[in-house]
Amino acid sequence: MPGTARRADRPADRLPARAGSRYGNRPTMKDVAARAGVGLKTVSRVVNGEPGVTPDTERRVQEAIEALGFRRNDSARVLRKGRTASIGLILEDLADPFYGPLSRAVEEVARAHGALLINGSSAEDPEREQELALALCARRVDGLVVIPAGDDHRYLEPEIRAGVATVFVDRPAGRIDADVVLSDNFGGARDGVAHLIAHGHRRIGFIGDMPRIHTAAERLRGYRAAMEEAGIPVAESWMSLGVTDPERVRRAAEEMLSGPEPVTAVFTGNNRVTVTVIRVLAEQPHPVALVGFDDIELADLLQPGVTVVAQDAAALGRTAAERLFRQLDGTFLTPERIELPTRLVMRGSGELPPAR
Amino acid sequence: MPGTARRADRPADRLPARAGSRYGNRPTMKDVAARAGVGLKTVSRVVNGEPGVTPDTERRVQEAIEALGFRRNDSARVLRKGRTASIGLILEDLADPFYGPLSRAVEEVARAHGALLINGSSAEDPEREQELALALCARRVDGLVVIPAGDDHRYLEPEIRAGVATVFVDRPAGRIDADVVLSDNFGGARDGVAHLIAHGHRRIGFIGDMPRIHTAAERLRGYRAAMEEAGIPVAESWMSLGVTDPERVRRAAEEMLSGPEPVTAVFTGNNRVTVTVIRVLAEQPHPVALVGFDDIELADLLQPGVTVVAQDAAALGRTAAERLFRQLDGTFLTPERIELPTRLVMRGSGELPPAR
DNA sequence: CTGAAAGCGCTTACAG
DNA sequence: CTGAAAGCGCTTACAG
């Protein structure tokens, strides 16, 4: 039911009842006004640094503020003002090293614009993504930066129409027209695979994330394009897409590396896949070439160093957040697709010749 | 000025003016009530799933809700209710691989309690920590999980008194009595250094973070204790504390490794230091033993594998967040110090004998 | 320079 | 079962 409100199923409803005595004793502007012997509006003027208050009045108000330990309730302020000075970021998993720098970059831009950042992990679950996004909209965040898990974002249309700025990152929105900032997944993967081909490989495996994920599909497309451009027919058994947990990836890699016609090189579709495949390759009797999408820490210290197609996670986050605040500036912007280049970093594993 | 409000220097004040036409056209309960031909309170009942509404009335309200695309404004709700169902997490840097899992764990606990998570990076700057913490309090978060950058948290006293639940993680609060969840930094470091000693080392270097950071000081203390227990006098030149940027750490490592009496082993004080030192050791003519505090990805795949004192970042976050919500349950809790054990993970680098 | 009144969008307490 | 009034803590628009 897009665009509707549901009953009693939102986070706030499950909160424990307010615990009596500890709370509610915060002083308000009214209290400050009473103590300082001035009107409410005068307190507001002082707190907000508005002009038109005599130094003497101001001092009295300041004293009352300090004596009471008053701190303005921004959530009341926000209700009146319209803007909440907060934005939401929905990503897959904050614990993934790819999202840390991205998230930090979004935070820095938000900070520069005086906004706070609310983070949420979708755990790659479209329902959880939607639940989170709508909860954030209910809190009236000014904007949303979304790394989508789902492929249908029509549920956001009423929100966008109501003024919630929205930018998608890493993967495009599904079934709505919205800004998106992404890496050149297709080109990056194609270049990486072409690099392996240039080093003599013909039987090259591809192990990636679930095909419904845009980046996984694009990178596979890049793999296919490179192979086709080189005139190499691709065997179905060379490609494996699915969840990125170590067991699945390990099995996929081991299968490609066994049998009568094993692959001599592997292209891995993201950082998690790469890490697992490195372990598998370390156990192989012959060296197997490897190029991975996404850079990984210490990649240069392994034997051999890991050649990667690096994307700039921080730049993705920064670009998206900047776009978000441009939307919020009020200038009307036609939804755009901004593509950031990737960079092939050669460290050894991608320059190994085919074994046998 | 703890406990006071300042003028015009808070984030929300720097926001651009509200952009006219796109905003403010959100339907409210009043609009829904008018369209459904019922009272405001009836709409509230339906939206919140309260009893006492005839099925017919409910249907009319639901239709109005869908027709208008109404979504309850939770920030107005919150103003009335008292609780905001949101908590803040202040950490050093979301981009650091140590904080990703910690942050995710806090988020999961918050989610289980129906709360959202606002993240902020202090960048190890005490002023920024305070600014962030107070901004979050102004938004009336229900609680705060803080990895402190500063060492004086008296500025939080009025907030805590006003009911903001507060738990410190990774490092204790300064000058206030508050819950804290941390790893056994002293014991972990002592065990790690004792491990090196057990493998025959006597000249062992220690490279850590700035001494004003609690974890850095504790780990140094652990180093000293292990050396003392083994009856090994420590030379000043074996210890180096300071910022963890690669240049400083590299210089420190190179100094210890040169001269007439170079160290034969190094104990590194955190993940960032370890990563840099691994690079330096890789360039040495002789193998140098290494034990690092904090686990790092791919540590097992390096040659040799990196022996570490691992702490459980996710458990730190989870434990702290659970404690926070116990505070919010209303039961009075005496501030506690909860210490989590560390784990020595042997992978090779810590088991190397002294060279020469 | 100062302040009383109305209102932001909800919920609470109460009356019908 | 239903709704009008008051209020959460601020800001806005206006009057003195």
XYZ file of C-alpha atoms (C1' of nucleotides) in Angstrom:
744
model
C 0.000 0.000 0.000
C 2.253 2.796 -1.148
C 1.421 6.229 0.105
C -0.707 5.096 2.981
C -0.310 5.048 6.701
C -0.589 1.739 8.518
C -1.749 0.945 11.942
C 0.426 0.317 14.915
C 3.290 -1.229 13.036
C 5.823 1.548 13.083
C 8.899 1.662 15.328
C 7.689 4.430 17.606
C 4.653 2.406 18.525
C 6.714 -0.277 20.164
C 8.465 2.066 22.554
C 8.142 1.406 26.257
C 6.016 3.878 28.110
C 7.730 6.998 29.253
C 9.461 6.509 32.556
C 7.945 9.010 34.900
C 10.183 10.896 37.244
C 13.420 11.045 35.276
C 11.872 12.872 32.372
C 9.856 15.895 31.585
C 11.700 18.173 33.909
C 13.494 20.002 31.185
C 13.179 23.744 31.407
C 11.469 25.407 28.451
C 11.594 28.901 27.054
C 8.532 29.623 29.127
C 10.453 28.760 32.289
C 13.342 30.928 31.224
C 10.983 33.787 30.437
C 9.333 33.521 33.840
C 12.644 33.481 35.666
C 14.082 36.364 33.694
C 10.855 38.309 33.976
C 10.526 38.789 30.225
C 8.252 37.580 27.465
C 8.657 34.293 25.660
C 9.585 36.001 22.431
C 12.452 37.820 24.079
C 13.942 34.536 25.179
C 13.567 33.250 21.652
C 15.386 36.340 20.394
C 18.293 35.814 22.739
C 18.559 32.099 22.093
C 18.562 32.660 18.349
C 20.795 35.682 18.385
C 18.154 37.900 16.815
C 18.682 41.646 17.044
C 16.653 44.037 19.080
C 17.398 43.117 22.654
C 19.057 45.534 25.068
C 22.316 44.280 26.558
C 20.732 44.362 29.968
C 17.727 42.256 28.995
C 19.984 39.866 27.201
C 22.123 39.396 30.269
C 19.115 38.645 32.432
C 17.918 36.070 29.941
C 21.362 34.500 29.699
C 21.540 34.207 33.428
C 18.176 32.475 33.583
C 19.283 30.137 30.791
C 22.395 29.153 32.665
C 20.706 28.872 36.013
C 18.050 26.542 34.635
C 20.345 24.652 32.285
C 18.037 25.436 29.412
C 18.718 23.965 25.997
C 16.435 24.721 23.108
C 14.327 21.784 21.976
C 15.237 21.551 18.320
C 12.557 19.058 17.595
C 9.920 21.577 18.564
C 11.707 24.216 16.556
C 11.774 21.957 13.569
C 8.047 21.330 13.739
C 7.448 24.995 13.333
C 10.204 25.659 10.801
C 9.433 22.918 8.330
C 12.977 21.690 7.781
C 14.442 19.145 10.162
C 18.089 19.641 9.207
C 18.560 15.914 9.049
C 18.996 13.487 6.208
C 18.775 9.736 6.043
C 21.228 7.290 4.543
C 20.065 3.803 3.750
C 22.773 1.335 2.882
C 23.222 -2.375 2.907
C 25.459 -2.871 5.896
C 27.408 -0.316 7.863
C 29.867 -3.048 8.795
C 30.961 -3.547 5.186
C 34.267 -1.734 4.564
C 32.857 -0.317 1.327
C 30.118 1.616 3.111
C 32.170 3.093 5.925
C 33.971 5.678 3.807
C 30.828 6.315 1.774
C 28.840 6.971 4.910
C 31.509 9.188 6.374
C 31.604 11.243 3.186
C 27.844 11.745 3.301
C 28.151 12.778 6.925
C 30.785 15.385 6.132
C 28.634 16.996 3.467
C 25.621 16.927 5.775
C 27.676 18.534 8.497
C 28.818 21.274 6.150
C 25.141 21.993 5.510
C 24.249 21.914 9.196
C 22.382 18.632 8.985
C 22.564 15.435 10.991
C 22.757 11.974 9.474
C 20.445 9.101 10.342
C 21.915 5.783 9.216
C 20.042 2.623 8.460
C 21.067 -0.778 7.146
C 18.690 -2.568 4.802
C 20.600 -5.848 5.041
C 19.903 -6.157 1.313
C 16.224 -6.716 2.103
C 13.816 -4.649 -0.054
C 11.103 -4.690 2.589
C 13.464 -3.463 5.239
C 14.670 -0.759 2.862
C 11.127 0.467 2.368
C 10.268 0.281 6.046
C 13.363 2.317 6.868
C 12.830 4.860 4.114
C 9.252 5.480 5.157
C 10.170 5.694 8.829
C 12.709 8.340 7.900
C 10.133 10.200 5.850
C 7.738 10.051 8.791
C 10.447 11.741 10.813
C 10.470 14.287 8.044
C 14.103 14.046 7.094
C 14.858 16.698 4.505
C 16.395 14.172 2.160
C 17.299 10.583 1.600
C 20.461 9.044 0.193
C 19.615 5.494 -0.762
C 21.697 2.525 -1.754
C 18.706 0.524 -2.848
C 18.115 -3.100 -1.993
C 14.828 -3.300 -3.886
C 14.024 -2.630 -7.506
C 10.714 -0.815 -7.169
C 10.762 2.587 -5.544
C 7.341 3.822 -6.488
C 6.575 3.823 -2.791
C 8.749 6.921 -2.567
C 6.818 8.935 -5.134
C 4.429 10.629 -2.690
C 7.371 11.497 -0.475
C 9.387 12.980 -3.293
C 6.348 14.931 -4.423
C 5.976 16.218 -0.865
C 9.508 17.566 -1.043
C 11.833 14.882 0.267
C 15.068 15.246 -1.705
C 16.241 11.860 -2.915
C 19.451 10.606 -4.437
C 20.309 7.012 -5.160
C 23.900 5.827 -4.933
C 25.768 2.816 -6.203
C 22.636 1.450 -7.878
C 19.816 3.235 -9.707
C 16.257 3.563 -8.471
C 13.681 1.135 -9.798
C 10.567 2.332 -11.669
C 10.948 5.959 -10.699
C 12.979 8.745 -12.206
C 15.524 9.907 -9.658
C 19.076 11.145 -9.355
C 21.645 8.417 -9.183
C 25.391 8.455 -8.607
C 27.253 5.305 -9.517
C 30.581 3.911 -10.575
C 31.247 2.839 -14.122
C 30.576 -0.768 -13.233
C 30.305 -1.948 -16.785
C 33.448 -0.194 -17.998
C 35.443 -1.104 -14.934
C 34.649 -4.793 -15.204
C 35.244 -4.791 -18.956
C 38.663 -3.192 -18.499
C 39.570 -5.590 -15.725
C 38.663 -8.629 -17.784
C 40.352 -7.189 -20.876
C 43.466 -6.819 -18.730
C 43.389 -10.547 -17.969
C 42.856 -11.323 -21.634
C 45.797 -9.107 -22.530
C 47.915 -11.252 -20.247
C 47.068 -14.340 -22.196
C 44.012 -15.707 -20.423
C 41.083 -17.162 -22.328
C 39.332 -19.283 -19.718
C 38.312 -16.615 -17.238
C 35.802 -17.113 -14.464
C 33.389 -14.509 -13.100
C 32.037 -14.736 -9.554
C 29.615 -12.049 -8.527
C 26.776 -11.012 -6.278
C 23.107 -11.815 -6.816
C 22.025 -10.956 -10.359
C 19.128 -8.803 -9.160
C 21.659 -6.340 -7.791
C 22.382 -3.740 -10.439
C 26.111 -3.566 -9.873
C 26.418 -7.338 -10.124
C 24.510 -7.397 -13.406
C 26.522 -4.517 -14.858
C 29.825 -6.074 -13.934
C 28.774 -9.350 -15.494
C 27.820 -7.418 -18.597
C 31.306 -5.889 -18.611
C 32.831 -9.342 -18.346
C 30.748 -10.600 -21.270
C 31.605 -7.548 -23.359
C 35.346 -7.978 -22.837
C 35.149 -11.644 -23.714
C 33.081 -10.957 -26.791
C 35.366 -8.183 -27.966
C 38.228 -10.662 -27.736
C 36.207 -13.263 -29.608
C 36.239 -15.694 -26.697
C 33.121 -17.792 -26.288
C 32.042 -17.969 -22.677
C 31.086 -21.258 -21.007
C 28.139 -21.117 -18.604
C 30.246 -22.869 -15.996
C 32.609 -19.918 -15.877
C 30.006 -17.609 -14.436
C 28.559 -17.774 -10.981
C 26.267 -15.218 -9.416
C 24.644 -15.469 -6.024
C 24.910 -14.550 -2.379
C 28.375 -13.503 -1.327
C 28.759 -15.632 1.756
C 32.103 -17.455 1.871
C 30.655 -20.964 1.473
C 28.844 -20.234 -1.772
C 31.759 -18.289 -3.227
C 34.269 -20.939 -2.234
C 32.214 -23.660 -3.875
C 31.834 -21.591 -7.023
C 35.553 -20.913 -7.229
C 36.522 -24.506 -6.586
C 34.205 -25.735 -9.291
C 35.635 -23.397 -11.902
C 39.133 -24.397 -10.934
C 38.522 -28.116 -11.243
C 37.455 -30.335 -14.106
C 39.139 -30.895 -17.431
C 39.116 -27.259 -18.525
C 39.687 -25.142 -15.405
C 39.777 -21.374 -15.619
C 43.227 -19.814 -15.446
C 41.987 -16.506 -14.115
C 39.088 -15.215 -12.056
C 37.357 -11.856 -12.055
C 35.587 -11.240 -8.759
C 32.528 -9.012 -8.574
C 33.074 -7.234 -5.268
C 35.235 -6.934 -2.173
C 33.587 -9.764 -0.254
C 33.908 -12.178 -3.145
C 37.511 -11.161 -3.698
C 38.491 -11.870 -0.103
C 37.100 -15.379 -0.237
C 38.570 -16.138 -3.647
C 42.010 -15.019 -2.487
C 41.813 -17.724 0.166
C 40.789 -20.350 -2.360
C 43.498 -19.375 -4.811
C 46.124 -19.564 -2.083
C 45.309 -23.267 -1.803
C 45.670 -24.019 -5.509
C 48.707 -25.940 -6.755
C 49.179 -23.548 -9.691
C 49.034 -19.781 -9.605
C 45.701 -18.440 -10.819
C 45.337 -14.861 -11.983
C 42.870 -12.578 -10.213
C 41.360 -9.173 -10.734
C 38.781 -7.997 -8.234
C 36.209 -5.239 -8.327
C 36.614 -2.907 -5.279
C 39.881 -2.218 -3.563
C 40.681 -4.047 -0.341
C 42.993 -3.131 2.477
C 46.468 -4.712 2.445
C 45.899 -5.906 -1.124
C 49.415 -4.719 -1.948
C 51.012 -6.819 0.784
C 49.676 -10.174 -0.320
C 51.755 -12.525 -2.466
C 51.094 -11.653 -5.208
C 49.561 -8.218 -4.675
C 45.918 -8.153 -5.681
C 45.086 -6.298 -8.865
C 41.775 -4.509 -8.520
C 39.296 -2.275 -10.256
C 39.003 0.371 -7.582
C 36.007 2.579 -7.094
C 36.022 5.650 -4.901
C 33.417 4.994 -2.216
C 33.970 8.353 -0.550
C 33.511 10.164 -3.864
C 30.248 8.320 -4.454
C 28.948 9.417 -1.071
C 30.186 12.972 -1.403
C 28.784 13.428 -4.885
C 25.408 12.037 -3.895
C 25.145 14.161 -0.774
C 26.149 17.291 -2.643
C 23.510 16.579 -5.220
C 20.988 16.102 -2.422
C 21.677 19.518 -0.984
C 21.497 21.084 -4.398
C 18.006 19.666 -4.650
C 17.244 21.168 -1.276
C 18.490 24.569 -2.397
C 15.225 24.790 -4.253
C 16.513 24.964 -7.791
C 14.608 22.501 -9.876
C 16.872 19.767 -11.165
C 16.090 17.200 -13.813
C 17.007 13.760 -12.491
C 20.503 12.916 -13.584
C 22.727 9.880 -13.778
C 26.237 10.692 -12.627
C 28.839 8.082 -13.374
C 32.219 8.036 -11.648
C 35.201 6.376 -13.300
C 36.942 3.350 -11.862
C 40.676 2.801 -11.753
C 42.623 -0.346 -12.553
C 45.305 -0.864 -9.910
C 47.933 -3.397 -11.001
C 49.638 -5.242 -8.184
C 50.617 -8.614 -9.547
C 47.691 -11.018 -9.363
C 46.168 -9.661 -12.533
C 49.442 -9.839 -14.442
C 50.101 -13.536 -13.878
C 50.242 -15.557 -17.080
C 47.961 -18.566 -17.501
C 49.301 -21.637 -15.699
C 49.884 -24.814 -17.789
C 29.700 27.042 29.168
C 28.194 23.702 30.005
C 24.469 23.574 30.308
C 23.793 26.768 28.441
C 22.378 27.616 25.079
C 24.424 29.714 22.675
C 23.394 32.084 19.999
C 23.184 31.328 16.341
C 25.956 28.790 16.226
C 24.030 25.574 15.920
C 23.633 23.559 12.741
C 19.969 24.276 12.191
C 20.679 27.977 12.076
C 22.777 27.670 8.999
C 20.069 26.004 6.946
C 18.979 27.656 3.732
C 15.524 29.160 3.781
C 12.682 26.827 3.091
C 12.090 26.481 -0.626
C 8.559 27.594 -1.240
C 6.385 25.648 -3.601
C 7.801 22.158 -3.282
C 7.163 21.952 0.415
C 4.446 22.374 2.922
C 1.833 20.615 0.885
C 1.815 17.517 3.001
C -1.624 16.468 4.104
C -2.175 16.467 7.846
C -4.618 14.635 10.063
C -6.803 17.686 9.824
C -6.965 17.302 6.050
C -7.789 13.639 6.390
C -10.490 14.407 8.944
C -12.078 17.002 6.696
C -12.089 14.697 3.699
C -13.478 11.763 5.663
C -16.003 13.970 7.398
C -14.875 12.925 10.863
C -13.132 14.501 13.812
C -9.393 14.786 14.176
C -9.298 12.340 17.035
C -10.985 9.672 14.973
C -8.246 9.932 12.380
C -5.680 9.649 15.145
C -7.457 6.518 16.375
C -7.370 4.881 12.976
C -3.770 5.822 12.262
C -2.657 4.456 15.614
C -4.838 1.385 15.572
C -6.689 2.405 18.707
C -9.959 0.642 19.463
C -13.381 2.175 19.355
C -13.942 2.975 15.701
C -16.735 1.371 13.675
C -15.546 -0.558 10.647
C -17.459 1.842 8.437
C -15.845 4.943 9.913
C -12.481 3.291 9.730
C -12.927 2.528 6.060
C -13.837 6.112 5.283
C -10.772 7.340 7.110
C -8.524 4.820 5.390
C -9.840 5.933 2.025
C -9.116 9.546 2.817
C -5.629 8.590 3.986
C -4.870 6.808 0.742
C -6.466 9.424 -1.454
C -4.379 12.179 0.131
C -1.226 10.128 0.566
C -1.170 10.979 4.228
C 1.738 9.854 6.373
C 1.809 10.698 10.037
C 4.392 13.294 10.999
C 6.365 11.451 13.640
C 8.291 14.505 14.655
C 5.066 16.187 15.736
C 4.001 13.013 17.479
C 7.289 12.883 19.298
C 6.946 16.434 20.556
C 3.767 15.456 22.311
C 4.900 12.016 23.461
C 8.193 12.922 25.034
C 10.285 10.105 23.592
C 11.810 10.494 20.159
C 12.593 6.830 19.547
C 16.024 7.787 18.336
C 19.479 7.435 19.812
C 22.780 9.004 18.872
C 26.111 7.324 18.337
C 29.242 9.408 18.446
C 32.373 7.721 17.245
C 35.707 8.725 15.902
C 35.360 7.893 12.243
C 32.720 5.833 10.522
C 35.257 5.011 7.830
C 37.503 3.132 10.253
C 36.929 -0.625 9.912
C 36.786 -0.927 13.695
C 33.712 1.270 13.973
C 31.658 -0.213 11.150
C 30.726 -3.410 12.965
C 30.342 -1.546 16.240
C 27.964 0.909 14.641
C 25.998 -1.812 12.921
C 25.590 -3.655 16.215
C 24.253 -0.531 17.909
C 21.869 -0.063 15.016
C 20.515 -3.594 15.352
C 19.784 -3.157 19.038
C 18.164 0.216 18.370
C 16.047 -1.348 15.659
C 14.922 -4.111 18.002
C 13.756 -1.366 20.346
C 12.008 0.574 17.609
C 14.545 3.375 17.567
C 16.505 5.066 14.813
C 20.233 5.738 14.947
C 21.846 9.101 14.325
C 25.561 8.738 13.632
C 28.227 11.331 14.099
C 32.001 11.318 13.718
C 34.045 13.344 16.175
C 37.229 12.986 14.140
C 38.969 12.574 17.511
C 38.279 16.229 18.273
C 36.874 16.887 21.778
C 35.147 20.077 20.700
C 33.472 18.382 17.824
C 32.398 15.578 20.114
C 30.746 18.052 22.443
C 29.134 19.994 19.642
C 27.684 16.778 18.233
C 26.532 15.428 21.585
C 24.745 18.646 22.440
C 23.176 18.895 18.993
C 21.832 15.390 19.494
C 20.519 16.317 22.917
C 18.846 19.369 21.415
C 17.098 17.004 19.048
C 16.081 15.168 22.167
C 17.508 11.774 21.330
C 16.477 9.319 24.033
C 20.034 8.207 24.563
C 23.630 8.593 23.542
C 26.293 5.986 22.900
C 29.620 7.775 22.977
C 33.120 6.777 22.012
C 34.660 9.809 23.609
C 37.327 11.956 22.035
C 37.581 14.309 24.997
C 38.372 13.644 28.623
C 35.902 15.947 30.321
C 32.241 15.122 29.965
C 30.792 17.352 32.619
C 29.020 19.177 29.826
C 26.707 16.165 29.651
C 25.624 16.305 33.278
C 22.550 18.494 32.768
C 21.500 16.280 29.877
C 21.866 13.090 31.850
C 19.958 14.672 34.715
C 17.227 15.594 32.257
C 16.909 11.953 31.324
C 19.219 11.338 28.363
C 20.482 7.774 28.760
C 24.220 7.646 28.231
C 26.709 4.854 27.741
C 30.363 5.241 26.876
C 32.120 2.629 24.775
C 35.722 1.743 24.108
C 36.914 4.483 26.457
C 35.522 5.707 29.784
C 33.901 9.063 30.379
C 35.991 11.824 31.886
C 35.069 13.510 35.165
C 31.551 12.111 35.290
C 30.255 8.816 36.564
C 28.698 6.936 33.670
C 28.287 3.465 32.243
C 31.178 2.297 30.149
C 31.753 -0.797 28.048
C 35.307 -1.511 27.026
C 37.757 -4.206 26.055
C 40.386 -5.456 28.440
C 42.997 -3.239 26.863
C 45.531 -3.653 29.623
C 45.229 -7.428 29.830
C 45.132 -7.897 26.082
C 48.275 -5.882 25.524
C 50.062 -7.544 28.425
C 49.231 -10.991 27.064
C 50.313 -10.019 23.575
C 53.649 -8.706 24.757
C 54.127 -11.692 27.090
C 53.569 -13.872 24.040
C 56.472 -12.174 22.283
C 58.626 -12.530 25.367
C 57.746 -16.233 25.530
C 59.094 -16.542 22.027
C 62.459 -15.248 23.101
C 62.191 -11.515 22.500
C 63.625 -9.008 24.938
C 63.968 -5.867 22.840
C 60.316 -5.222 21.996
C 58.976 -1.970 20.591
C 55.574 -0.442 21.276
C 53.927 1.915 18.784
C 50.579 3.324 19.820
C 48.054 6.098 19.446
C 48.159 9.441 21.256
C 48.715 8.959 24.994
C 45.666 11.038 25.904
C 43.481 8.317 24.394
C 42.518 5.896 27.135
C 42.963 2.742 25.069
C 46.431 3.836 23.999
C 47.485 4.504 27.588
C 46.054 1.215 28.824
C 47.764 -0.795 26.149
C 51.055 0.890 26.895
C 50.514 0.034 30.538
C 49.971 -3.589 29.516
C 53.213 -3.521 27.571
C 55.100 -2.139 30.543
C 53.557 -4.693 32.883
C 54.534 -7.625 30.685
C 58.093 -6.347 30.394
C 58.336 -5.741 34.086
C 56.951 -9.165 34.937
C 59.662 -10.645 32.745
C 62.272 -8.490 34.404
C 63.141 -6.690 31.190
C 64.108 -3.039 31.569
C 62.443 -0.919 28.899
C 64.371 1.666 26.891
C 62.545 4.931 26.157
C 63.437 4.579 22.513
C 61.335 1.427 22.273
C 58.111 3.266 22.918
C 56.427 5.672 20.567
C 52.988 7.177 21.040
C 51.362 9.729 18.785
C 49.045 10.268 15.872
C 48.458 7.180 13.806
C 49.086 8.614 10.387
C 51.362 6.427 8.263
C 54.262 8.904 8.157
C 54.634 9.186 11.904
C 54.232 5.470 12.473
C 56.675 4.586 9.725
C 59.294 6.904 11.168
C 58.782 5.475 14.633
C 59.108 1.906 13.396
C 62.177 2.627 11.326
C 63.909 4.283 14.250
C 63.318 1.336 16.552
C 64.548 -1.031 13.906
C 67.814 0.806 13.292
C 70.733 1.701 15.500
C 73.046 -0.594 17.389
C 70.362 -2.286 19.451
C 67.284 -2.609 17.222
C 64.097 -4.185 18.524
C 63.449 -7.724 17.357
C 59.698 -7.505 17.800
C 57.015 -4.826 17.701
C 53.707 -4.590 19.488
C 51.331 -2.238 17.659
C 48.624 -0.394 19.522
C 45.746 -0.492 17.049
C 44.625 -1.534 13.570
C 45.889 1.569 11.785
C 49.329 1.319 13.342
C 49.494 -2.377 12.568
C 48.786 -1.859 8.890
C 51.580 0.643 8.516
C 54.051 -1.405 10.523
C 53.351 -4.477 8.391
C 54.516 -2.460 5.407
C 57.670 -1.348 7.164
C 58.511 -4.853 8.382
C 58.067 -6.221 4.866
C 60.992 -4.013 3.847
C 63.346 -5.190 6.588
C 66.252 -7.493 5.730
C 65.552 -9.736 8.760
C 62.185 -11.010 9.916
C 60.786 -8.975 12.790
C 58.081 -10.382 15.032
C 54.777 -8.530 15.322
C 51.698 -8.681 17.471
C 48.990 -6.095 16.832
C 46.043 -4.941 18.880
C 42.776 -5.236 16.840
C 42.178 -7.831 14.198
C 42.553 -6.835 10.555
C 41.055 -8.317 7.441
C 43.236 -10.742 5.475
C 45.686 -10.898 8.372
C 45.791 -14.670 7.911
C 46.805 -14.427 4.261
C 49.908 -12.325 4.722
C 53.351 -13.935 4.909
C 53.643 -14.527 7.796
C 50.090 -14.335 9.072
C 49.634 -11.487 11.526
C 49.210 -12.436 15.164
C 46.750 -10.121 16.869
C 44.999 -9.351 20.103
C 41.454 -9.276 18.773
C 38.636 -7.368 20.348
C 35.001 -7.862 19.426
C 33.817 -4.523 18.089
C 30.292 -5.774 17.482
C 30.029 -7.076 21.042
C 31.167 -3.718 22.381
C 28.444 -1.951 20.420
C 25.767 -4.487 21.258
C 26.554 -4.506 24.962
C 26.587 -0.724 25.147
C 23.307 -0.337 23.275
C 21.603 -2.974 25.390
C 22.753 -1.191 28.492
C 21.383 2.051 27.069
C 17.927 0.602 26.590
C 18.008 -0.894 30.052
C 18.559 2.623 31.333
C 15.610 3.752 29.259
C 13.406 1.055 30.718
C 13.282 3.234 33.766
C 14.949 0.965 36.275
C 17.579 2.904 38.111
C 21.039 1.572 37.374
C 24.242 2.409 39.160
C 26.905 3.310 36.602
C 28.891 0.251 35.750
C 32.129 -0.605 34.015
C 31.731 -3.625 31.771
C 34.934 -5.125 30.464
C 34.994 -7.517 27.534
C 37.835 -9.997 27.117
C 40.242 -9.929 24.198
C 41.516 -12.933 22.321
C 45.060 -13.684 21.197
C 44.977 -15.007 17.620
C 48.242 -16.664 16.623
C 49.002 -16.598 12.920
C 52.763 -16.601 12.627
C 54.125 -13.085 12.983
C 53.981 -13.260 16.762
C 55.695 -16.616 16.876
C 58.822 -15.619 14.972
C 62.010 -15.971 17.014
C 64.315 -12.972 17.408
C 66.525 -12.407 14.368
C 70.303 -12.248 14.878
C 12.991 47.358 22.165
C 9.261 43.981 23.725
C 5.471 40.642 24.074
C 0.627 38.410 23.479
C -1.648 35.508 20.223
C -1.818 32.009 16.853
C -0.058 27.981 14.886
C 3.345 23.828 13.389
C 0.861 18.478 13.583
C 0.179 15.668 16.522
C -1.694 13.321 21.483
C -3.969 13.683 26.029
C -7.708 14.186 28.978
C -12.252 14.740 28.978
C -17.075 15.153 27.794
C -20.884 13.669 25.222
C -18.389 5.132 19.348
C -16.948 10.140 18.539
C -14.977 14.780 18.838
C -13.822 19.684 20.732
C -10.389 21.732 23.591
C -5.925 22.138 25.445
C -1.175 21.482 25.119
C 3.855 19.526 23.661
C 7.903 23.763 22.920
C 8.986 26.300 19.833
C 8.515 30.335 15.712
C 5.742 33.603 12.955
C 3.258 37.604 12.193
C 1.788 41.369 14.275
C 0.886 45.136 17.479
C 2.460 48.232 20.842
